[in-house]
CSV table of C-alpha atoms in Angstrom, one decimal:
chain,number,residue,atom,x,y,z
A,213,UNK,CA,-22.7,-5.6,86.9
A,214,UNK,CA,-25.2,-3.8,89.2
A,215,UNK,CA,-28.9,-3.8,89.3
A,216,UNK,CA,-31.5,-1.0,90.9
A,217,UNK,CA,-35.0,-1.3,92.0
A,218,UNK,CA,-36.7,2.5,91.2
A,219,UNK,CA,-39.5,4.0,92.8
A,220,UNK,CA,-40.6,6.5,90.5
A,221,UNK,CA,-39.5,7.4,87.0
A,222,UNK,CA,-38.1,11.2,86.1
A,223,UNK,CA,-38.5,12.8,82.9
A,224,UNK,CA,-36.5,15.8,81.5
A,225,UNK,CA,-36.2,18.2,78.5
A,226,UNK,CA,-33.7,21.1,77.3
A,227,UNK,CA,-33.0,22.1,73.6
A,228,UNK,CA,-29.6,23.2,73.3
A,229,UNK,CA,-29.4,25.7,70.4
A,230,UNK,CA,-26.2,26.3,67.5
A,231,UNK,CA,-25.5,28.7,65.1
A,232,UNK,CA,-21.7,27.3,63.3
A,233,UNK,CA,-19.7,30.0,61.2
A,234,UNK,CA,-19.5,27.2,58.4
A,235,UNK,CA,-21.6,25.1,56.1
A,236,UNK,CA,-20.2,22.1,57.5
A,237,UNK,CA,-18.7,21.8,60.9
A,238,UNK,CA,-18.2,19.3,64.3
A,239,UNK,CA,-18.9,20.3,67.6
A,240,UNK,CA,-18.3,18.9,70.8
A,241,UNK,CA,-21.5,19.0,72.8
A,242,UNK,CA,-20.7,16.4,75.2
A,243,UNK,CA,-20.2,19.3,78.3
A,244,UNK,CA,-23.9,20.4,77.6
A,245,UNK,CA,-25.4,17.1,77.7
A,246,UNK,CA,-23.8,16.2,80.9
A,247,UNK,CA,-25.5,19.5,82.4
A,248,UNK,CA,-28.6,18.3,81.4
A,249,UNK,CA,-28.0,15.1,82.9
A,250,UNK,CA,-27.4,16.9,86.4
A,251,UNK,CA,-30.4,19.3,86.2
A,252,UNK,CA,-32.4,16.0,85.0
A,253,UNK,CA,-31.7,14.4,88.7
A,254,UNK,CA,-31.3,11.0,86.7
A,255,UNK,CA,-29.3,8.4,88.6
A,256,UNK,CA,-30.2,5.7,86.0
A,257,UNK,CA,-31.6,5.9,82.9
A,258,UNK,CA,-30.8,6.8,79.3
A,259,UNK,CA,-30.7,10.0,77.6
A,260,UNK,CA,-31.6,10.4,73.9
A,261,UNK,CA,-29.9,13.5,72.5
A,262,UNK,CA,-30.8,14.1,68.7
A,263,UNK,CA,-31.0,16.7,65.6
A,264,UNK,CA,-34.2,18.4,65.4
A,265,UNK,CA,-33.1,19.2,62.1
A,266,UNK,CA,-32.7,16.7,58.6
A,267,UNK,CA,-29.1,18.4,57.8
A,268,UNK,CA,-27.6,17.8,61.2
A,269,UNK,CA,-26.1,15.0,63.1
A,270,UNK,CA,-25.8,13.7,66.7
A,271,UNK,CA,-22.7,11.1,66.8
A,272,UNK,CA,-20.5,9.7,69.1
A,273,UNK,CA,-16.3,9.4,68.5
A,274,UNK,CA,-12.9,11.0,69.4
A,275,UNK,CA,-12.4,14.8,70.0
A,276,UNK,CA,-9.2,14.7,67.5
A,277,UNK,CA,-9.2,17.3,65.1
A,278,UNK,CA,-7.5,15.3,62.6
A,279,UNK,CA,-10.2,12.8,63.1
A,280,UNK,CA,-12.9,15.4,61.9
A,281,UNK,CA,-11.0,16.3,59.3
A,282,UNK,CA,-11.1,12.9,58.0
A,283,UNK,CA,-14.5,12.6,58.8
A,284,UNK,CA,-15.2,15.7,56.4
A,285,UNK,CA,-13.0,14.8,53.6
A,286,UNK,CA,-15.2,11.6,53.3
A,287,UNK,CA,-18.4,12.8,53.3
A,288,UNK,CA,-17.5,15.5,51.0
A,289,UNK,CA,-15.8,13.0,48.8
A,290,UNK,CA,-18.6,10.7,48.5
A,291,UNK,CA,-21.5,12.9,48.5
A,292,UNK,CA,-19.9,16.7,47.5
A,293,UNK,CA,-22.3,19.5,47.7
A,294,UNK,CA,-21.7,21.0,44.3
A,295,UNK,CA,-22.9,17.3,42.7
A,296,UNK,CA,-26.5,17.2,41.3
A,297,UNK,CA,-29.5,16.5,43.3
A,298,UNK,CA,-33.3,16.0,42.9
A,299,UNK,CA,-33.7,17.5,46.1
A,300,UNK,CA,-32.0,20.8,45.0
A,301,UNK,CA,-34.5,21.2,42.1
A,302,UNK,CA,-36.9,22.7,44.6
A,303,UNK,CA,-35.0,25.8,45.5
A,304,UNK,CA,-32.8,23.9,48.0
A,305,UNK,CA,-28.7,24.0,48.1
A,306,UNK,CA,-28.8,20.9,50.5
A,307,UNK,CA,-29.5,18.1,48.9
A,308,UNK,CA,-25.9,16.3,49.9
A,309,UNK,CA,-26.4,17.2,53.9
A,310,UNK,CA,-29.4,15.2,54.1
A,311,UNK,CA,-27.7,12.1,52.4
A,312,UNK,CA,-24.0,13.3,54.6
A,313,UNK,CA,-26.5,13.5,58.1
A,314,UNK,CA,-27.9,9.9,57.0
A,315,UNK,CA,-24.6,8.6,57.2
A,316,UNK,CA,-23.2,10.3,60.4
A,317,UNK,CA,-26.3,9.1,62.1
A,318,UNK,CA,-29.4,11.4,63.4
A,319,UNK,CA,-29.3,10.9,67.1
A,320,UNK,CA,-27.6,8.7,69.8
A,321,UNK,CA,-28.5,7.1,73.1
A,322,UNK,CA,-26.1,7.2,76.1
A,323,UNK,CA,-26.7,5.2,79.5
A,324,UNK,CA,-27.4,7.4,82.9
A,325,UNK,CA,-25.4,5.4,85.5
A,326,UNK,CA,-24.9,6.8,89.4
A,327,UNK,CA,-26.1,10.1,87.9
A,328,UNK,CA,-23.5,10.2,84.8
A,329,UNK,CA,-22.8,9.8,81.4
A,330,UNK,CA,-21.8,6.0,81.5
A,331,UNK,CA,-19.3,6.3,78.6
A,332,UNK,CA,-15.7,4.4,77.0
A,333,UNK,CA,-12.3,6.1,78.0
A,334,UNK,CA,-12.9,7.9,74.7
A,335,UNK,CA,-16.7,8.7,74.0
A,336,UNK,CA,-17.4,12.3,73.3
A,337,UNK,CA,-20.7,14.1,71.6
A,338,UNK,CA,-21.0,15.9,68.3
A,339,UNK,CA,-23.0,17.7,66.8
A,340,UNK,CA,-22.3,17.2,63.2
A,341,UNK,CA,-23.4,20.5,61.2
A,342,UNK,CA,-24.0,19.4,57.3
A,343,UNK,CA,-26.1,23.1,56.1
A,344,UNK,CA,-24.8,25.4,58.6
A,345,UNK,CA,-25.1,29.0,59.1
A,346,UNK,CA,-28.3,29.5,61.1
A,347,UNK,CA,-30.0,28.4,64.6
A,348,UNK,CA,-30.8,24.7,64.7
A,349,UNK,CA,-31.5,22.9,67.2
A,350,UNK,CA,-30.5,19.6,69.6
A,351,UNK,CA,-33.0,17.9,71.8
A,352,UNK,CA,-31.6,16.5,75.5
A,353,UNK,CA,-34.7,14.2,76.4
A,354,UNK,CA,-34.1,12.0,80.1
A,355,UNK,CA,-36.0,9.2,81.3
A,356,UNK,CA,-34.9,7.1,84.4
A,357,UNK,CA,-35.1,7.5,88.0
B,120,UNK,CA,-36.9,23.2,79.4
B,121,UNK,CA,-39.1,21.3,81.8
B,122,UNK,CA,-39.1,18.2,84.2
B,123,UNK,CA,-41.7,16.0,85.6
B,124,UNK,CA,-41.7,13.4,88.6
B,125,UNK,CA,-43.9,10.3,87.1
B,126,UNK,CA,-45.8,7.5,89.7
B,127,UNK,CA,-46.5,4.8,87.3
B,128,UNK,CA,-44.3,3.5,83.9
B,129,UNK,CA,-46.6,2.2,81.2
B,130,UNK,CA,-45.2,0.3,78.1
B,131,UNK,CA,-47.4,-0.2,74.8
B,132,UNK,CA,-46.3,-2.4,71.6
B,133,UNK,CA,-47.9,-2.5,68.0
B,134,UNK,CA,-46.8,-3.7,64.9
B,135,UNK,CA,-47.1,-2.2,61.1
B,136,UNK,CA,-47.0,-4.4,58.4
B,137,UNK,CA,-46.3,-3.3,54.7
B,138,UNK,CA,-45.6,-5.0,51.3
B,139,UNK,CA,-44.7,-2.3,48.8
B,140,UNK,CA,-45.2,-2.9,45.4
B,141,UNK,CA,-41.5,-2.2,44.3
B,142,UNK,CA,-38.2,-3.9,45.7
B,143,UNK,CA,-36.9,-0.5,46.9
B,144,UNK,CA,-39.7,1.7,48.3
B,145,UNK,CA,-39.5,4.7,51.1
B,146,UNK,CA,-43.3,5.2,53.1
B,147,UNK,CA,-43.8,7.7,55.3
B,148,UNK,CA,-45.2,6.3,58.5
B,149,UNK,CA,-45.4,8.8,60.9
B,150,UNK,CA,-48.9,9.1,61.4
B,151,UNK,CA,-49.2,5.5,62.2
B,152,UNK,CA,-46.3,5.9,65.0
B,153,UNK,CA,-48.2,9.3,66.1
B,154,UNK,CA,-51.3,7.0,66.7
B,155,UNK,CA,-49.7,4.5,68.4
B,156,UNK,CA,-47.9,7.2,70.5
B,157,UNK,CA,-51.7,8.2,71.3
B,158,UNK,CA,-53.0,4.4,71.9
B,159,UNK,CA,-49.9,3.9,74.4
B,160,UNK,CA,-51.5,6.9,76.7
B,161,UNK,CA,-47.7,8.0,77.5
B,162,UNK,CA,-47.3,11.4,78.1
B,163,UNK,CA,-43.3,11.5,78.6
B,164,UNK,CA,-41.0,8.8,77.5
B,165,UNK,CA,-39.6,7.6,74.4
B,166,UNK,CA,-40.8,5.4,71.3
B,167,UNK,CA,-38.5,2.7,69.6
B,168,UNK,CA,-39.2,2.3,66.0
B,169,UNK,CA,-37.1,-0.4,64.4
B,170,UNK,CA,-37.4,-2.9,61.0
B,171,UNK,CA,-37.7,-6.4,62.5
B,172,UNK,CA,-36.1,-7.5,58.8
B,173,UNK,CA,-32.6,-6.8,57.9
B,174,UNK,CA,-33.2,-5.6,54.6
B,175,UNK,CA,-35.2,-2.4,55.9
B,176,UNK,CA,-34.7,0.4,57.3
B,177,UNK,CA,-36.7,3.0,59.6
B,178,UNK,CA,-35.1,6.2,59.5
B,179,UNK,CA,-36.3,10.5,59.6
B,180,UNK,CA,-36.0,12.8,57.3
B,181,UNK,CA,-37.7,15.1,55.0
B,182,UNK,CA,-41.1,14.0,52.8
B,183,UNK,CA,-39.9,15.3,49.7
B,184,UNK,CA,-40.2,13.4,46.8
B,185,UNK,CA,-36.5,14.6,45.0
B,186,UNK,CA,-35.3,14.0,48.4
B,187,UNK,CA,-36.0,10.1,48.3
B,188,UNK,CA,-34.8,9.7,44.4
B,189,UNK,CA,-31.7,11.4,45.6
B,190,UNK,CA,-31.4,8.2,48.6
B,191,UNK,CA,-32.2,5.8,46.1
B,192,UNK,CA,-29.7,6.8,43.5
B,193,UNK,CA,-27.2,7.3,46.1
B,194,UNK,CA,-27.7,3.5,47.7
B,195,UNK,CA,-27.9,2.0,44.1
B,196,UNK,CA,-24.4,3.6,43.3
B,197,UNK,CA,-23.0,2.6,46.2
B,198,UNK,CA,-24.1,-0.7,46.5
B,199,UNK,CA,-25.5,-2.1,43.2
B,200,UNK,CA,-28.0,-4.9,43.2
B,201,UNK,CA,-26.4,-6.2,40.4
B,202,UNK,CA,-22.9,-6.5,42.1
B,203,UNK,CA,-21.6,-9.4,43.3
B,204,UNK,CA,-22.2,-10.6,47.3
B,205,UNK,CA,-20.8,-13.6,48.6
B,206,UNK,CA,-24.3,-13.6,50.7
B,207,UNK,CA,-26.2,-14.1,47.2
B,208,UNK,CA,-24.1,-17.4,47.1
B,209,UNK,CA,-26.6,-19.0,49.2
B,210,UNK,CA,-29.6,-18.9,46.6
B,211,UNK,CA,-30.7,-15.2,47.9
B,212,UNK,CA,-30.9,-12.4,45.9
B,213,UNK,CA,-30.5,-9.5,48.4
B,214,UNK,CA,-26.8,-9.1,49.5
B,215,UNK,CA,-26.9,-5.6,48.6
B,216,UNK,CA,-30.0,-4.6,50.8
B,217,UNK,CA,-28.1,-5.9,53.3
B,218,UNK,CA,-26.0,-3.1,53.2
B,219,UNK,CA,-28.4,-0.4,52.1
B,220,UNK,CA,-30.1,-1.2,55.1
B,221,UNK,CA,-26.8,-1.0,57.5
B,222,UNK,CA,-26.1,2.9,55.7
B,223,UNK,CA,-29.6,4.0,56.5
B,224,UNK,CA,-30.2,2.9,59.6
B,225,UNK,CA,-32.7,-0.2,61.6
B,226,UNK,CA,-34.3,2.0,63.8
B,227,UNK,CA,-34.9,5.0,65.2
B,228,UNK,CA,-35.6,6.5,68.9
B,229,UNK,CA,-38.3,9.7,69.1
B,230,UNK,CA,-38.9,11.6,72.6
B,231,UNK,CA,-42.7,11.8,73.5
B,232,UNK,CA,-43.1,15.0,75.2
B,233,UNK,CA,-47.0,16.0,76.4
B,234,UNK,CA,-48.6,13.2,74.8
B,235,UNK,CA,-46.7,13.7,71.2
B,236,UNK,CA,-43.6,13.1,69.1
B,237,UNK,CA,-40.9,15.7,70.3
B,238,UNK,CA,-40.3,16.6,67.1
B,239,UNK,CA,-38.1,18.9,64.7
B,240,UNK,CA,-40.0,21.3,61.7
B,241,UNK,CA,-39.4,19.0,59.6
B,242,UNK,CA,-38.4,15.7,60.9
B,243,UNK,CA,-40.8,12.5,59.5
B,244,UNK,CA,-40.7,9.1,60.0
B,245,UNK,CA,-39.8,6.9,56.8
B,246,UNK,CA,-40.1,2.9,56.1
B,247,UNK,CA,-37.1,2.1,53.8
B,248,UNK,CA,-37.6,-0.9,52.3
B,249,UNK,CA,-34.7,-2.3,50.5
B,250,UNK,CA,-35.8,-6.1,49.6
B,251,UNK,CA,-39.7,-5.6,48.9
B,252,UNK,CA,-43.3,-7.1,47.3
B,253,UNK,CA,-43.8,-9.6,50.4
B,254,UNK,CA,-45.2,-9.0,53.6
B,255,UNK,CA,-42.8,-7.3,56.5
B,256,UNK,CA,-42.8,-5.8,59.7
B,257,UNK,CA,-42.0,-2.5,61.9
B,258,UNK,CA,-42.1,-2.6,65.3
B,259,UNK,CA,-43.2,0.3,67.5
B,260,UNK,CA,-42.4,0.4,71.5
B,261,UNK,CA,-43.2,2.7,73.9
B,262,UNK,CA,-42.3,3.0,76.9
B,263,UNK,CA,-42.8,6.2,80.0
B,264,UNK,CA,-45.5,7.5,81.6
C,274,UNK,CA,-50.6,-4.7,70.3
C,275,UNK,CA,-50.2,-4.6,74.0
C,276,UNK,CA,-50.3,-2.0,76.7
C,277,UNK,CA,-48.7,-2.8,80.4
C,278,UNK,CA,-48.9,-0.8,83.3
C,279,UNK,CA,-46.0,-1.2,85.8
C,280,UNK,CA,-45.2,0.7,88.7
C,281,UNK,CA,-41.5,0.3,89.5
C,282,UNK,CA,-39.0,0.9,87.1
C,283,UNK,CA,-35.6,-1.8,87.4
C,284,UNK,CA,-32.4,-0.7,85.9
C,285,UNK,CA,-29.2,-3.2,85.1
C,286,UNK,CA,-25.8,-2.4,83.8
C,287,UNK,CA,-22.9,-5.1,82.6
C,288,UNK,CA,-20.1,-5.0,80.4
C,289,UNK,CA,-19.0,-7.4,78.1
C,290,UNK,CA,-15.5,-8.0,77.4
C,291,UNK,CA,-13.8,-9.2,73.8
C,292,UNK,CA,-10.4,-9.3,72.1
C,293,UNK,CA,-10.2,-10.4,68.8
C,294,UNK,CA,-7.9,-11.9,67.0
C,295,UNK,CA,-7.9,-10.4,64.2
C,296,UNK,CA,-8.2,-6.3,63.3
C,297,UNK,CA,-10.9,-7.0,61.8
C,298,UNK,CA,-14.2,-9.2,63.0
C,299,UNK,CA,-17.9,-9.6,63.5
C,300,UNK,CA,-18.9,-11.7,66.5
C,301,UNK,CA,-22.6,-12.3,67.4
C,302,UNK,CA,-23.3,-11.6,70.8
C,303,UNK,CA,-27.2,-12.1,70.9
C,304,UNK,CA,-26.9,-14.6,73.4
C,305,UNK,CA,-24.9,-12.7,76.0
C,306,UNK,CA,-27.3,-10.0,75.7
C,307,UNK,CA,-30.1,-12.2,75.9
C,308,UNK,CA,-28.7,-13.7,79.2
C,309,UNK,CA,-28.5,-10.1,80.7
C,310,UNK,CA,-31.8,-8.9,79.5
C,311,UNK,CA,-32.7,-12.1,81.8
C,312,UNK,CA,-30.7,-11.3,84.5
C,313,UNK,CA,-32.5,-8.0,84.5
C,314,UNK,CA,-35.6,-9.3,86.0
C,315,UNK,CA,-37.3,-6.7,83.3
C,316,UNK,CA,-40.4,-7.8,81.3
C,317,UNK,CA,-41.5,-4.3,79.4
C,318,UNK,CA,-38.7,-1.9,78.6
C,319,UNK,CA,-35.4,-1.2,76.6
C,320,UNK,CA,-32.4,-2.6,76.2
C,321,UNK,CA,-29.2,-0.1,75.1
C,322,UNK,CA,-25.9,-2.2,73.4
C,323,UNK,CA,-23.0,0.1,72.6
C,324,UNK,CA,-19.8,-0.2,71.9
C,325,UNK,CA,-17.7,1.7,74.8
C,326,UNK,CA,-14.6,2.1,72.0
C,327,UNK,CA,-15.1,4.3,69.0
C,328,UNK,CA,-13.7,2.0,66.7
C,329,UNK,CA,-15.6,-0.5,66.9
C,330,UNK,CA,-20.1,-1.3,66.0
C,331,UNK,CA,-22.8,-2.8,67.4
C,332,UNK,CA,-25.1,-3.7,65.1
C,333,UNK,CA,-28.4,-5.7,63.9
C,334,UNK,CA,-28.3,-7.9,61.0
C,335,UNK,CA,-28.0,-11.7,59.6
C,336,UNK,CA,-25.7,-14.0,61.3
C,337,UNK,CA,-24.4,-15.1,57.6
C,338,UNK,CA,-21.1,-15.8,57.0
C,339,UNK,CA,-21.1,-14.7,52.8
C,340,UNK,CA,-22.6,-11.6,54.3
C,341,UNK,CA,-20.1,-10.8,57.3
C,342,UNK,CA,-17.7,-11.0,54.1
C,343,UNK,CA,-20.0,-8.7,52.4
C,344,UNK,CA,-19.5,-5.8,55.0
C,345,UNK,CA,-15.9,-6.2,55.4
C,346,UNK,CA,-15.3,-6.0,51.7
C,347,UNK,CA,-17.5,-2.9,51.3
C,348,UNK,CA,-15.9,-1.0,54.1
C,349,UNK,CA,-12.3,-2.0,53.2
C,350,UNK,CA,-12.9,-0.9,49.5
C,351,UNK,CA,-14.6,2.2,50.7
C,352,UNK,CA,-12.0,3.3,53.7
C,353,UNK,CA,-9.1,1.5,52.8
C,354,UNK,CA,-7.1,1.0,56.0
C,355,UNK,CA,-3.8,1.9,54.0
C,356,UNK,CA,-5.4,5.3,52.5
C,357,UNK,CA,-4.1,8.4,54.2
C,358,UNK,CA,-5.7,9.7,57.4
C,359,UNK,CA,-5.0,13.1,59.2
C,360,UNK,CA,-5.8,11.2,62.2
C,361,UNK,CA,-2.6,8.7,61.8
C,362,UNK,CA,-0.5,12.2,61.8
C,363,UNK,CA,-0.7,11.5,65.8
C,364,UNK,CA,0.8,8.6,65.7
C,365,UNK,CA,-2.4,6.1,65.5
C,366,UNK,CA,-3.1,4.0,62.7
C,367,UNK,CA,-6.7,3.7,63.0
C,368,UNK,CA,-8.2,6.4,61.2
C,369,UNK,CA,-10.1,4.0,58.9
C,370,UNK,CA,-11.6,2.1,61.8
C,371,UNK,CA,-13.0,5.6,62.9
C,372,UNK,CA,-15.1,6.1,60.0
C,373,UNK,CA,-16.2,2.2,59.6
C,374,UNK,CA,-17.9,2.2,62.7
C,375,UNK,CA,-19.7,5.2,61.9
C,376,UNK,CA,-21.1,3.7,59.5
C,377,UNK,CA,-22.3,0.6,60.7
C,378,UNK,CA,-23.4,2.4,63.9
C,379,UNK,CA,-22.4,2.8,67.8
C,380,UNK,CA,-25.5,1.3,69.2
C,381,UNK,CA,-28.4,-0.8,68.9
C,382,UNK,CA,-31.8,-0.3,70.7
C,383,UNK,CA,-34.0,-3.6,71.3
C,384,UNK,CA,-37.6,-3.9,72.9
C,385,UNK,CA,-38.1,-6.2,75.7
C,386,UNK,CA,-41.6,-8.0,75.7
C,387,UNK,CA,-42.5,-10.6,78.0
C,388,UNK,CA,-38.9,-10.9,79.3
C,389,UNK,CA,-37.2,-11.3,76.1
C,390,UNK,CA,-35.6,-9.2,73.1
C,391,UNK,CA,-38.2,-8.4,70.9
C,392,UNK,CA,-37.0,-9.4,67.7
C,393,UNK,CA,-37.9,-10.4,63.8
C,394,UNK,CA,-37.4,-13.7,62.5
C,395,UNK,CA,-33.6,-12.9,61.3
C,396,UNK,CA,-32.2,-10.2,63.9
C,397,UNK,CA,-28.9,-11.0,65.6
C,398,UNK,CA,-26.7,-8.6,67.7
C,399,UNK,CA,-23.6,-8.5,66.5
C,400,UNK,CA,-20.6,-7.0,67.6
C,401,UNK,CA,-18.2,-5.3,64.6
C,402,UNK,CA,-14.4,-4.7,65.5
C,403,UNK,CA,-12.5,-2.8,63.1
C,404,UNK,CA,-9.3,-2.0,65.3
C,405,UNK,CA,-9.1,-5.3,67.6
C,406,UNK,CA,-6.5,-7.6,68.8
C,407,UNK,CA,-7.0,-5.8,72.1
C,408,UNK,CA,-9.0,-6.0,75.2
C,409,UNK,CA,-12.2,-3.7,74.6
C,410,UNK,CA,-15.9,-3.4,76.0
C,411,UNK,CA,-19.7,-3.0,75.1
C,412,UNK,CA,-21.9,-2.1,77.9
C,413,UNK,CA,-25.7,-3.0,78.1
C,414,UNK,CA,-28.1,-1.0,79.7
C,415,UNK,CA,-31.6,-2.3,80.5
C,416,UNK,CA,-34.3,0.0,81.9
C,417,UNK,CA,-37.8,-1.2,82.4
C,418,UNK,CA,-40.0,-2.9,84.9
């Protein structure tokens, strides 16, 4: 355990941006939010990095491709896109990514320790795309000191 | 993106109460977190908004009315309230809200960024209430500078 | 409602350790938290609990044993852990405990007010292992003053 007494507290912003060839896709963003981190300054802190968007995800598991697969194969099982939806009486084609992006969660929260991503031998950051095919957006948001 | 150096860390706490009128009801409560955001006098930081009961949920995503019956069909499919729970053995009625609660999420983190909620085009703040008609809390904590 | 002004921020980092007998299990570790929230020194801020494994939860809900049962009966029957799983093509057998703890989250984020963990009458932390018998960590973060 470790504790820190902090003089003055740092804030930081950056919206990283994504346009994915698919509807539905995974992407590791974990590289981009560690940048972020460094230009930020933050030796300890947190860092909340979430969807600006209703259809998109921010989660936290294993770069495996096999893993997303799975990951896909569920979501589509249990909510599938061509099922009927309220939501989709208003024009919309989307109403399974917003239930899919409820599921896969809308944003996490990682610990800023000694200037780093304080993260498991395994933790890696995706951005989960549910109604792809056009910019969206992430927001990197710092606070510590 | 932008950073700032800040002297002084404020925090700020408020609570909203709500009894809805059905057992299952999803409120939009964004302006109340907005106002808080405003009381609080943080510029940049980050506001916590959480259930304090375990059969609700605070979550974002999209006002739109199709967009909620879609949610509530979805959790009522899922997890019927007529199923059986082993928690409903103890003389409550509410195992499965419980678990609607756990799919949708306790609480949520928003960035406050010049004074407001760093927020998405379309990203809102909703009450899920899963186990209603009686009196319940959200909390809201802020905390920057 | 309450607003604080501080002026130094305090940050505190330690891990907790478990192994569980079983692949499966929900321990409550309010109390552990709790005691480093205190150790902390921090009156106004946030506390961050996450799982540092991706297989495993932390989560907010009732410390009820009918409803522990609840959960691992409505993960089990929807990701069975003998269903097939691309991710077991590397040799793993775990691709069901991926997709469990996405659903019942990485992370929990609790207010600290007055020193302690800000909670409802009900909340308890718990931690949810879905690959266990082995030794595996949550870290908790506390930033505040």
């Amino acid at each position: 355990m470790s504790a820190h007494w902090l003089t003055m507290m740092k804030s930081y912003r950056e919206e990283l941006w994504f346009e994915t060839k698919t509807r539905r896709a995974y992407l590791n963003i974990t590289q981009q939010v560690e940048a972020a981190v460094r230009k930020s300054g933050v030796q300890e802190g947190l860092v909340l990095v979430n969807a600006m968007h209703i259809t998109a995800s921010v989660y936290i598991n294993d770069d495996e491709p096999g893993l997303l697969k799975d990951y896909d194969r569920f979501l589509e099982e249990l909510v599938p896109q061509g099922a009927t939806y309220r939501h989709n009486e208003t024009g919309e084609d989307n109403g399974d990514a917003h239930i899919k992006r409820q599921l896969m969660g809308r944003e996490v929260i990682v610990a800023i320790t000694g200037g780093r991503l304080d993260f498991g031998p395994w933790e890696q950051i995706f951005y989960g795309e549910f109604d792809g095919m056009r910019r969206k957006r992430v927001l990197v948001k710092v606070i510590g000191a």
